Amino acid sequence: MQLSNYDVIILDCDGVVFDSNSLKLNAFRNVLGKYDPMIVEQFIDYFSNNFGTSRYKLVKVFIESFLKERYDNIKYLNILRDYGIECKLLYVEAKLTLHLLKFLNSYSKKIIYIASGSDEEELRLVFHKRELSKYFRGIHGSPIIKKSLVRDICSKHPKEKIVMVGDAMSDMHAATDNKVDFIFMRGYSVSQELKQYPGLTTIENLGDLF
Protein backbone atom coordinates (compact mmCIF):
# COMPACT_ATOMS: atom_id res chain seq x y z
CA MET A 1 0.00 0.00 0.00
CA GLN A 2 1.31 3.45 -0.93
CA LEU A 3 0.20 6.98 -0.12
CA SER A 4 0.85 8.51 -3.55
CA ASN A 5 -2.76 9.71 -3.80
CA TYR A 6 -2.45 11.85 -0.67
CA ASP A 7 -1.01 15.33 -0.34
CA VAL A 8 -0.98 15.54 3.46
CA ILE A 9 -0.06 12.80 5.96
CA ILE A 10 -0.91 13.13 9.65
CA LEU A 11 0.92 10.81 12.05
CA ASP A 12 0.11 10.07 15.66
CA CYS A 13 3.21 9.98 17.87
CA ASP A 14 3.14 7.15 20.42
CA GLY A 15 2.90 3.81 18.66
CA VAL A 16 3.49 5.36 15.23
CA VAL A 17 6.69 7.40 15.54
CA PHE A 18 7.98 6.06 18.86
CA ASP A 19 7.59 2.57 20.33
CA SER A 20 6.49 4.24 23.54
CA ASN A 21 3.02 2.98 24.44
CA SER A 22 4.17 0.41 27.01
CA LEU A 23 6.66 2.92 28.39
CA LYS A 24 3.84 5.39 28.97
CA LEU A 25 1.74 2.80 30.75
CA ASN A 26 4.64 2.11 33.08
CA ALA A 27 5.24 5.84 33.53
CA PHE A 28 1.73 6.23 34.92
CA ARG A 29 2.25 3.16 37.12
CA ASN A 30 5.37 4.78 38.57
CA VAL A 31 3.69 8.11 39.19
CA LEU A 32 0.62 6.53 40.80
CA GLY A 33 2.60 4.05 42.89
CA LYS A 34 1.32 5.37 46.22
CA TYR A 35 -2.31 4.60 45.38
CA ASP A 36 -4.21 1.31 45.66
CA PRO A 37 -2.60 -1.06 43.09
CA MET A 38 -5.98 -2.46 42.05
CA ILE A 39 -7.31 1.02 41.30
CA VAL A 40 -4.14 1.91 39.45
CA GLU A 41 -4.37 -1.19 37.24
CA GLN A 42 -8.02 -0.41 36.48
CA PHE A 43 -6.92 3.04 35.39
CA ILE A 44 -4.05 1.61 33.32
CA ASP A 45 -6.56 -0.60 31.52
CA TYR A 46 -8.70 2.47 30.87
CA PHE A 47 -5.63 4.35 29.63
CA SER A 48 -4.72 1.45 27.28
CA ASN A 49 -8.10 1.70 25.60
CA ASN A 50 -8.04 5.49 25.47
CA PHE A 51 -4.54 6.11 24.19
CA GLY A 52 -4.18 9.47 22.54
CA THR A 53 -6.40 11.13 25.13
CA SER A 54 -4.76 14.19 26.63
CA ARG A 55 -3.02 13.59 29.97
CA TYR A 56 -4.84 16.68 31.23
CA LYS A 57 -8.11 14.80 30.87
CA LEU A 58 -6.71 11.44 32.00
CA VAL A 59 -5.45 12.74 35.34
CA LYS A 60 -8.81 14.36 36.04
CA VAL A 61 -10.53 11.05 35.21
CA PHE A 62 -8.18 9.20 37.55
CA ILE A 63 -8.97 11.48 40.48
CA GLU A 64 -12.71 11.72 39.97
CA SER A 65 -13.69 8.37 38.44
CA PHE A 66 -11.11 5.94 39.81
CA LEU A 67 -10.17 7.43 43.17
CA LYS A 68 -13.76 8.70 43.38
CA GLU A 69 -12.60 11.92 45.02
CA ARG A 70 -13.63 15.49 44.48
CA TYR A 71 -11.33 17.33 42.13
CA ASP A 72 -8.17 18.42 43.93
CA ASN A 73 -6.09 20.92 41.95
CA ILE A 74 -2.91 20.33 43.96
CA LYS A 75 -3.12 16.56 43.45
CA TYR A 76 -3.95 17.11 39.78
CA LEU A 77 -0.94 19.36 39.19
CA ASN A 78 1.42 17.09 41.14
CA ILE A 79 0.46 14.03 39.09
CA LEU A 80 0.78 16.00 35.85
CA ARG A 81 4.21 17.28 36.89
CA ASP A 82 5.51 13.83 37.83
CA TYR A 83 4.09 12.20 34.70
CA GLY A 84 5.67 14.91 32.55
CA ILE A 85 9.06 14.21 34.12
CA GLU A 86 8.65 10.48 33.41
CA CYS A 87 7.67 11.15 29.80
CA LYS A 88 10.66 13.38 29.12
CA LEU A 89 12.93 10.60 30.32
CA LEU A 90 11.21 7.81 28.39
CA TYR A 91 11.25 9.70 25.09
CA VAL A 92 15.03 9.94 25.26
CA GLU A 93 15.23 6.13 25.34
CA ALA A 94 12.20 5.16 23.26
CA LYS A 95 13.02 3.35 20.03
CA LEU A 96 11.70 4.60 16.72
CA THR A 97 9.09 2.35 15.16
CA LEU A 98 10.20 0.02 12.42
CA HIS A 99 10.95 1.74 9.08
CA LEU A 100 10.03 5.22 10.37
CA LEU A 101 13.03 7.03 8.89
CA LYS A 102 12.71 5.24 5.56
CA PHE A 103 9.03 6.19 5.49
CA LEU A 104 9.79 9.86 6.22
CA ASN A 105 12.47 9.99 3.55
CA SER A 106 10.29 8.15 1.02
CA TYR A 107 7.53 10.72 1.49
CA SER A 108 9.75 13.77 1.95
CA LYS A 109 7.82 15.65 -0.77
CA LYS A 110 4.54 15.20 1.10
CA ILE A 111 3.30 17.54 3.81
CA ILE A 112 3.59 15.61 7.08
CA TYR A 113 2.23 16.58 10.50
CA ILE A 114 2.21 15.14 13.99
CA ALA A 115 -1.13 15.22 15.85
CA SER A 116 -0.77 13.65 19.28
CA GLY A 117 -2.39 13.43 22.69
CA SER A 118 1.03 14.04 24.24
CA ASP A 119 1.98 17.46 25.56
CA GLU A 120 2.84 19.76 22.65
CA GLU A 121 5.74 21.60 24.25
CA GLU A 122 7.25 18.31 25.37
CA LEU A 123 6.85 16.79 21.90
CA ARG A 124 8.53 19.67 20.13
CA LEU A 125 11.49 19.48 22.49
CA VAL A 126 11.81 15.71 22.04
CA PHE A 127 11.53 15.85 18.24
CA HIS A 128 14.21 18.55 18.19
CA LYS A 129 16.54 16.53 20.41
CA ARG A 130 15.97 13.37 18.36
CA GLU A 131 16.60 15.35 15.13
CA LEU A 132 13.15 14.55 13.74
CA SER A 133 11.64 18.05 13.55
CA LYS A 134 12.94 18.62 10.00
CA TYR A 135 10.55 16.00 8.60
CA PHE A 136 7.36 17.71 9.76
CA ARG A 137 5.39 20.79 8.72
CA GLY A 138 4.02 20.97 12.24
CA ILE A 139 4.15 19.07 15.55
CA HIS A 140 0.92 19.44 17.54
CA GLY A 141 -0.29 18.02 20.83
CA SER A 142 -2.29 18.55 23.99
CA PRO A 143 -3.84 20.27 25.83
CA ILE A 144 -5.81 20.80 22.58
CA ILE A 145 -7.77 17.61 21.88
CA LYS A 146 -6.74 15.52 18.88
CA LYS A 147 -9.98 16.02 16.96
CA SER A 148 -9.39 19.78 17.07
CA LEU A 149 -5.74 19.38 16.08
CA VAL A 150 -6.76 17.44 12.97
CA ARG A 151 -9.49 19.97 12.19
CA ASP A 152 -6.93 22.77 12.33
CA ILE A 153 -4.60 20.90 9.97
CA CYS A 154 -7.47 20.26 7.56
CA SER A 155 -8.37 23.95 7.57
CA LYS A 156 -4.86 24.74 6.32
CA HIS A 157 -5.25 22.32 3.38
CA PRO A 158 -8.86 22.58 2.17
CA LYS A 159 -8.11 21.32 -1.34
CA GLU A 160 -5.60 18.59 -0.50
CA LYS A 161 -6.30 14.91 0.10
CA ILE A 162 -5.40 13.96 3.68
CA VAL A 163 -4.75 10.66 5.48
CA MET A 164 -4.07 9.94 9.14
CA VAL A 165 -2.02 7.03 10.49
CA GLY A 166 -2.74 6.14 14.11
CA ASP A 167 -2.95 3.31 16.60
CA ALA A 168 -5.72 4.36 18.98
CA MET A 169 -9.46 4.97 19.06
CA SER A 170 -8.82 8.69 19.49
CA ASP A 171 -6.92 8.69 16.19
CA MET A 172 -9.73 6.95 14.35
CA HIS A 173 -12.34 9.32 15.78
CA ALA A 174 -10.21 12.38 15.03
CA ALA A 175 -9.89 11.24 11.41
CA THR A 176 -13.50 10.19 10.82
CA ASP A 177 -14.94 13.26 12.55
CA ASN A 178 -12.94 15.40 10.14
CA LYS A 179 -13.71 13.21 7.10
CA VAL A 180 -10.08 12.20 6.76
CA ASP A 181 -9.03 8.70 5.65
CA PHE A 182 -7.63 6.58 8.47
CA ILE A 183 -5.00 3.82 8.54
CA PHE A 184 -4.66 1.72 11.68
CA MET A 185 -1.06 0.81 12.58
CA ARG A 186 -1.51 -2.17 14.84
CA GLY A 187 2.06 -3.36 15.41
CA TYR A 188 2.64 -1.18 18.47
CA SER A 189 -0.95 -0.55 19.51
CA VAL A 190 -2.20 -1.39 23.01
CA SER A 191 -5.86 -0.82 22.09
CA GLN A 192 -7.60 -4.19 22.11
CA GLU A 193 -10.84 -2.48 21.11
CA LEU A 194 -9.37 -1.03 17.94
CA LYS A 195 -7.68 -4.31 17.03
CA GLN A 196 -11.13 -5.88 16.92
CA TYR A 197 -12.79 -2.99 15.08
CA PRO A 198 -14.18 -4.16 11.72
CA GLY A 199 -13.38 -2.76 8.33
CA LEU A 200 -10.24 -0.75 9.05
CA THR A 201 -7.40 -0.30 6.61
CA THR A 202 -4.63 -1.88 8.68
CA ILE A 203 -0.84 -2.03 8.57
CA GLU A 204 1.70 -3.55 10.96
CA ASN A 205 4.28 -0.78 10.63
CA LEU A 206 5.15 2.12 8.34
CA GLY A 207 7.12 -0.20 6.08
CA ASP A 208 3.77 -1.37 4.69
CA LEU A 209 3.21 2.07 3.19
CA PHE A 210 6.03 2.18 0.62
mmCIF file of C-alpha atoms in Angstrom:
data_model
loop_
_atom_site.group_PDB
_atom_site.id
_atom_site.type_symbol
_atom_site.label_atom_id
_atom_site.label_comp_id
_atom_site.label_asym_id
_atom_site.label_seq_id
_atom_site.Cartn_x
_atom_site.Cartn_y
_atom_site.Cartn_z
ATOM 1 C CA MET A 1 0.000 0.000 0.000
ATOM 2 C CA GLN A 2 1.311 3.446 -0.928
ATOM 3 C CA LEU A 3 0.202 6.981 -0.122
ATOM 4 C CA SER A 4 0.853 8.510 -3.546
ATOM 5 C CA ASN A 5 -2.762 9.713 -3.803
ATOM 6 C CA TYR A 6 -2.450 11.846 -0.667
ATOM 7 C CA ASP A 7 -1.006 15.331 -0.341
ATOM 8 C CA VAL A 8 -0.976 15.540 3.463
ATOM 9 C CA ILE A 9 -0.061 12.802 5.960
ATOM 10 C CA ILE A 10 -0.911 13.126 9.654
ATOM 11 C CA LEU A 11 0.916 10.807 12.049
ATOM 12 C CA ASP A 12 0.113 10.072 15.655
ATOM 13 C CA CYS A 13 3.215 9.984 17.867
ATOM 14 C CA ASP A 14 3.135 7.148 20.424
ATOM 15 C CA GLY A 15 2.900 3.808 18.658
ATOM 16 C CA VAL A 16 3.488 5.358 15.226
ATOM 17 C CA VAL A 17 6.690 7.397 15.543
ATOM 18 C CA PHE A 18 7.980 6.059 18.862
ATOM 19 C CA ASP A 19 7.592 2.574 20.328
ATOM 20 C CA SER A 20 6.488 4.245 23.537
ATOM 21 C CA ASN A 21 3.017 2.981 24.444
ATOM 22 C CA SER A 22 4.165 0.412 27.006
ATOM 23 C CA LEU A 23 6.662 2.919 28.386
ATOM 24 C CA LYS A 24 3.842 5.393 28.968
ATOM 25 C CA LEU A 25 1.740 2.804 30.749
ATOM 26 C CA ASN A 26 4.645 2.113 33.077
ATOM 27 C CA ALA A 27 5.239 5.839 33.530
ATOM 28 C CA PHE A 28 1.731 6.233 34.921
ATOM 29 C CA ARG A 29 2.251 3.162 37.120
ATOM 30 C CA ASN A 30 5.372 4.777 38.575
ATOM 31 C CA VAL A 31 3.695 8.111 39.187
ATOM 32 C CA LEU A 32 0.620 6.530 40.801
ATOM 33 C CA GLY A 33 2.602 4.054 42.888
ATOM 34 C CA LYS A 34 1.322 5.367 46.223
ATOM 35 C CA TYR A 35 -2.312 4.602 45.375
ATOM 36 C CA ASP A 36 -4.214 1.307 45.663
ATOM 37 C CA PRO A 37 -2.597 -1.064 43.086
ATOM 38 C CA MET A 38 -5.981 -2.463 42.051
ATOM 39 C CA ILE A 39 -7.311 1.017 41.300
ATOM 40 C CA VAL A 40 -4.143 1.914 39.449
ATOM 41 C CA GLU A 41 -4.375 -1.187 37.238
ATOM 42 C CA GLN A 42 -8.022 -0.413 36.482
ATOM 43 C CA PHE A 43 -6.923 3.039 35.394
ATOM 44 C CA ILE A 44 -4.045 1.611 33.322
ATOM 45 C CA ASP A 45 -6.564 -0.605 31.520
ATOM 46 C CA TYR A 46 -8.702 2.469 30.866
ATOM 47 C CA PHE A 47 -5.633 4.346 29.626
ATOM 48 C CA SER A 48 -4.718 1.454 27.285
ATOM 49 C CA ASN A 49 -8.104 1.699 25.598
ATOM 50 C CA ASN A 50 -8.043 5.490 25.471
ATOM 51 C CA PHE A 51 -4.537 6.111 24.194
ATOM 52 C CA GLY A 52 -4.183 9.469 22.536
ATOM 53 C CA THR A 53 -6.396 11.130 25.130
ATOM 54 C CA SER A 54 -4.763 14.194 26.634
ATOM 55 C CA ARG A 55 -3.017 13.594 29.970
ATOM 56 C CA TYR A 56 -4.841 16.681 31.226
ATOM 57 C CA LYS A 57 -8.113 14.799 30.869
ATOM 58 C CA LEU A 58 -6.706 11.439 32.002
ATOM 59 C CA VAL A 59 -5.448 12.737 35.344
ATOM 60 C CA LYS A 60 -8.815 14.361 36.042
ATOM 61 C CA VAL A 61 -10.534 11.055 35.209
ATOM 62 C CA PHE A 62 -8.181 9.196 37.549
ATOM 63 C CA ILE A 63 -8.971 11.479 40.484
ATOM 64 C CA GLU A 64 -12.715 11.725 39.966
ATOM 65 C CA SER A 65 -13.693 8.370 38.436
ATOM 66 C CA PHE A 66 -11.107 5.944 39.808
ATOM 67 C CA LEU A 67 -10.165 7.428 43.168
ATOM 68 C CA LYS A 68 -13.758 8.701 43.385
ATOM 69 C CA GLU A 69 -12.604 11.916 45.016
ATOM 70 C CA ARG A 70 -13.634 15.487 44.482
ATOM 71 C CA TYR A 71 -11.330 17.333 42.135
ATOM 72 C CA ASP A 72 -8.168 18.418 43.932
ATOM 73 C CA ASN A 73 -6.094 20.918 41.952
ATOM 74 C CA ILE A 74 -2.911 20.326 43.958
ATOM 75 C CA LYS A 75 -3.123 16.556 43.453
ATOM 76 C CA TYR A 76 -3.949 17.108 39.781
ATOM 77 C CA LEU A 77 -0.936 19.358 39.187
ATOM 78 C CA ASN A 78 1.415 17.093 41.135
ATOM 79 C CA ILE A 79 0.457 14.027 39.091
ATOM 80 C CA LEU A 80 0.779 16.005 35.846
ATOM 81 C CA ARG A 81 4.211 17.279 36.888
ATOM 82 C CA ASP A 82 5.510 13.825 37.827
ATOM 83 C CA TYR A 83 4.092 12.202 34.705
ATOM 84 C CA GLY A 84 5.671 14.915 32.553
ATOM 85 C CA ILE A 85 9.063 14.212 34.120
ATOM 86 C CA GLU A 86 8.650 10.479 33.409
ATOM 87 C CA CYS A 87 7.669 11.154 29.801
ATOM 88 C CA LYS A 88 10.658 13.384 29.121
ATOM 89 C CA LEU A 89 12.933 10.598 30.323
ATOM 90 C CA LEU A 90 11.205 7.815 28.391
ATOM 91 C CA TYR A 91 11.246 9.704 25.091
ATOM 92 C CA VAL A 92 15.032 9.936 25.264
ATOM 93 C CA GLU A 93 15.227 6.133 25.343
ATOM 94 C CA ALA A 94 12.196 5.156 23.258
ATOM 95 C CA LYS A 95 13.015 3.353 20.030
ATOM 96 C CA LEU A 96 11.700 4.597 16.720
ATOM 97 C CA THR A 97 9.088 2.354 15.161
ATOM 98 C CA LEU A 98 10.200 0.019 12.420
ATOM 99 C CA HIS A 99 10.947 1.736 9.084
ATOM 100 C CA LEU A 100 10.032 5.222 10.370
ATOM 101 C CA LEU A 101 13.030 7.027 8.890
ATOM 102 C CA LYS A 102 12.712 5.241 5.561
ATOM 103 C CA PHE A 103 9.029 6.190 5.495
ATOM 104 C CA LEU A 104 9.790 9.855 6.220
ATOM 105 C CA ASN A 105 12.474 9.992 3.553
ATOM 106 C CA SER A 106 10.289 8.152 1.024
ATOM 107 C CA TYR A 107 7.533 10.721 1.485
ATOM 108 C CA SER A 108 9.747 13.771 1.949
ATOM 109 C CA LYS A 109 7.822 15.649 -0.768
ATOM 110 C CA LYS A 110 4.541 15.203 1.096
ATOM 111 C CA ILE A 111 3.304 17.538 3.810
ATOM 112 C CA ILE A 112 3.590 15.610 7.079
ATOM 113 C CA TYR A 113 2.233 16.581 10.495
ATOM 114 C CA ILE A 114 2.207 15.137 13.994
ATOM 115 C CA ALA A 115 -1.128 15.224 15.854
ATOM 116 C CA SER A 116 -0.770 13.649 19.285
ATOM 117 C CA GLY A 117 -2.386 13.435 22.686
ATOM 118 C CA SER A 118 1.031 14.037 24.237
ATOM 119 C CA ASP A 119 1.977 17.455 25.556
ATOM 120 C CA GLU A 120 2.839 19.761 22.649
ATOM 121 C CA GLU A 121 5.745 21.598 24.249
ATOM 122 C CA GLU A 122 7.251 18.310 25.373
ATOM 123 C CA LEU A 123 6.845 16.790 21.905
ATOM 124 C CA ARG A 124 8.527 19.667 20.130
ATOM 125 C CA LEU A 125 11.490 19.483 22.486
ATOM 126 C CA VAL A 126 11.814 15.708 22.035
ATOM 127 C CA PHE A 127 11.527 15.853 18.242
ATOM 128 C CA HIS A 128 14.208 18.547 18.186
ATOM 129 C CA LYS A 129 16.543 16.526 20.412
ATOM 130 C CA ARG A 130 15.975 13.368 18.365
ATOM 131 C CA GLU A 131 16.598 15.345 15.129
ATOM 132 C CA LEU A 132 13.146 14.553 13.740
ATOM 133 C CA SER A 133 11.638 18.050 13.547
ATOM 134 C CA LYS A 134 12.941 18.620 10.004
ATOM 135 C CA TYR A 135 10.554 16.005 8.599
ATOM 136 C CA PHE A 136 7.356 17.710 9.757
ATOM 137 C CA ARG A 137 5.387 20.793 8.718
ATOM 138 C CA GLY A 138 4.015 20.969 12.244
ATOM 139 C CA ILE A 139 4.148 19.074 15.555
ATOM 140 C CA HIS A 140 0.923 19.441 17.536
ATOM 141 C CA GLY A 141 -0.291 18.021 20.829
ATOM 142 C CA SER A 142 -2.289 18.551 23.988
ATOM 143 C CA PRO A 143 -3.841 20.271 25.830
ATOM 144 C CA ILE A 144 -5.809 20.796 22.584
ATOM 145 C CA ILE A 145 -7.770 17.606 21.876
ATOM 146 C CA LYS A 146 -6.740 15.522 18.877
ATOM 147 C CA LYS A 147 -9.979 16.025 16.960
ATOM 148 C CA SER A 148 -9.388 19.782 17.070
ATOM 149 C CA LEU A 149 -5.738 19.382 16.075
ATOM 150 C CA VAL A 150 -6.759 17.440 12.970
ATOM 151 C CA ARG A 151 -9.492 19.972 12.195
ATOM 152 C CA ASP A 152 -6.932 22.765 12.332
ATOM 153 C CA ILE A 153 -4.597 20.896 9.972
ATOM 154 C CA CYS A 154 -7.469 20.259 7.559
ATOM 155 C CA SER A 155 -8.367 23.954 7.571
ATOM 156 C CA LYS A 156 -4.860 24.736 6.317
ATOM 157 C CA HIS A 157 -5.249 22.321 3.383
ATOM 158 C CA PRO A 158 -8.856 22.578 2.173
ATOM 159 C CA LYS A 159 -8.115 21.322 -1.340
ATOM 160 C CA GLU A 160 -5.598 18.590 -0.498
ATOM 161 C CA LYS A 161 -6.300 14.910 0.103
ATOM 162 C CA ILE A 162 -5.398 13.956 3.684
ATOM 163 C CA VAL A 163 -4.750 10.661 5.481
ATOM 164 C CA MET A 164 -4.067 9.936 9.138
ATOM 165 C CA VAL A 165 -2.016 7.031 10.489
ATOM 166 C CA GLY A 166 -2.741 6.137 14.108
ATOM 167 C CA ASP A 167 -2.952 3.307 16.599
ATOM 168 C CA ALA A 168 -5.718 4.365 18.984
ATOM 169 C CA MET A 169 -9.458 4.969 19.055
ATOM 170 C CA SER A 170 -8.823 8.695 19.491
ATOM 171 C CA ASP A 171 -6.917 8.686 16.189
ATOM 172 C CA MET A 172 -9.728 6.952 14.349
ATOM 173 C CA HIS A 173 -12.344 9.316 15.780
ATOM 174 C CA ALA A 174 -10.208 12.376 15.026
ATOM 175 C CA ALA A 175 -9.887 11.237 11.407
ATOM 176 C CA THR A 176 -13.495 10.186 10.819
ATOM 177 C CA ASP A 177 -14.945 13.258 12.548
ATOM 178 C CA ASN A 178 -12.942 15.401 10.139
ATOM 179 C CA LYS A 179 -13.712 13.205 7.099
ATOM 180 C CA VAL A 180 -10.076 12.196 6.764
ATOM 181 C CA ASP A 181 -9.033 8.705 5.645
ATOM 182 C CA PHE A 182 -7.632 6.583 8.470
ATOM 183 C CA ILE A 183 -4.996 3.821 8.542
ATOM 184 C CA PHE A 184 -4.664 1.718 11.681
ATOM 185 C CA MET A 185 -1.064 0.809 12.576
ATOM 186 C CA ARG A 186 -1.505 -2.175 14.840
ATOM 187 C CA GLY A 187 2.058 -3.356 15.405
ATOM 188 C CA TYR A 188 2.642 -1.179 18.469
ATOM 189 C CA SER A 189 -0.953 -0.552 19.512
ATOM 190 C CA VAL A 190 -2.204 -1.390 23.005
ATOM 191 C CA SER A 191 -5.865 -0.818 22.090
ATOM 192 C CA GLN A 192 -7.595 -4.189 22.105
ATOM 193 C CA GLU A 193 -10.838 -2.482 21.112
ATOM 194 C CA LEU A 194 -9.375 -1.027 17.937
ATOM 195 C CA LYS A 195 -7.676 -4.310 17.031
ATOM 196 C CA GLN A 196 -11.134 -5.880 16.919
ATOM 197 C CA TYR A 197 -12.794 -2.993 15.085
ATOM 198 C CA PRO A 198 -14.182 -4.161 11.723
ATOM 199 C CA GLY A 199 -13.379 -2.756 8.326
ATOM 200 C CA LEU A 200 -10.242 -0.751 9.053
ATOM 201 C CA THR A 201 -7.397 -0.304 6.610
ATOM 202 C CA THR A 202 -4.627 -1.885 8.679
ATOM 203 C CA ILE A 203 -0.838 -2.031 8.573
ATOM 204 C CA GLU A 204 1.697 -3.550 10.957
ATOM 205 C CA ASN A 205 4.278 -0.784 10.632
ATOM 206 C CA LEU A 206 5.152 2.122 8.342
ATOM 207 C CA GLY A 207 7.116 -0.203 6.081
ATOM 208 C CA ASP A 208 3.772 -1.373 4.692
ATOM 209 C CA LEU A 209 3.208 2.070 3.186
ATOM 210 C CA PHE A 210 6.028 2.176 0.620
#
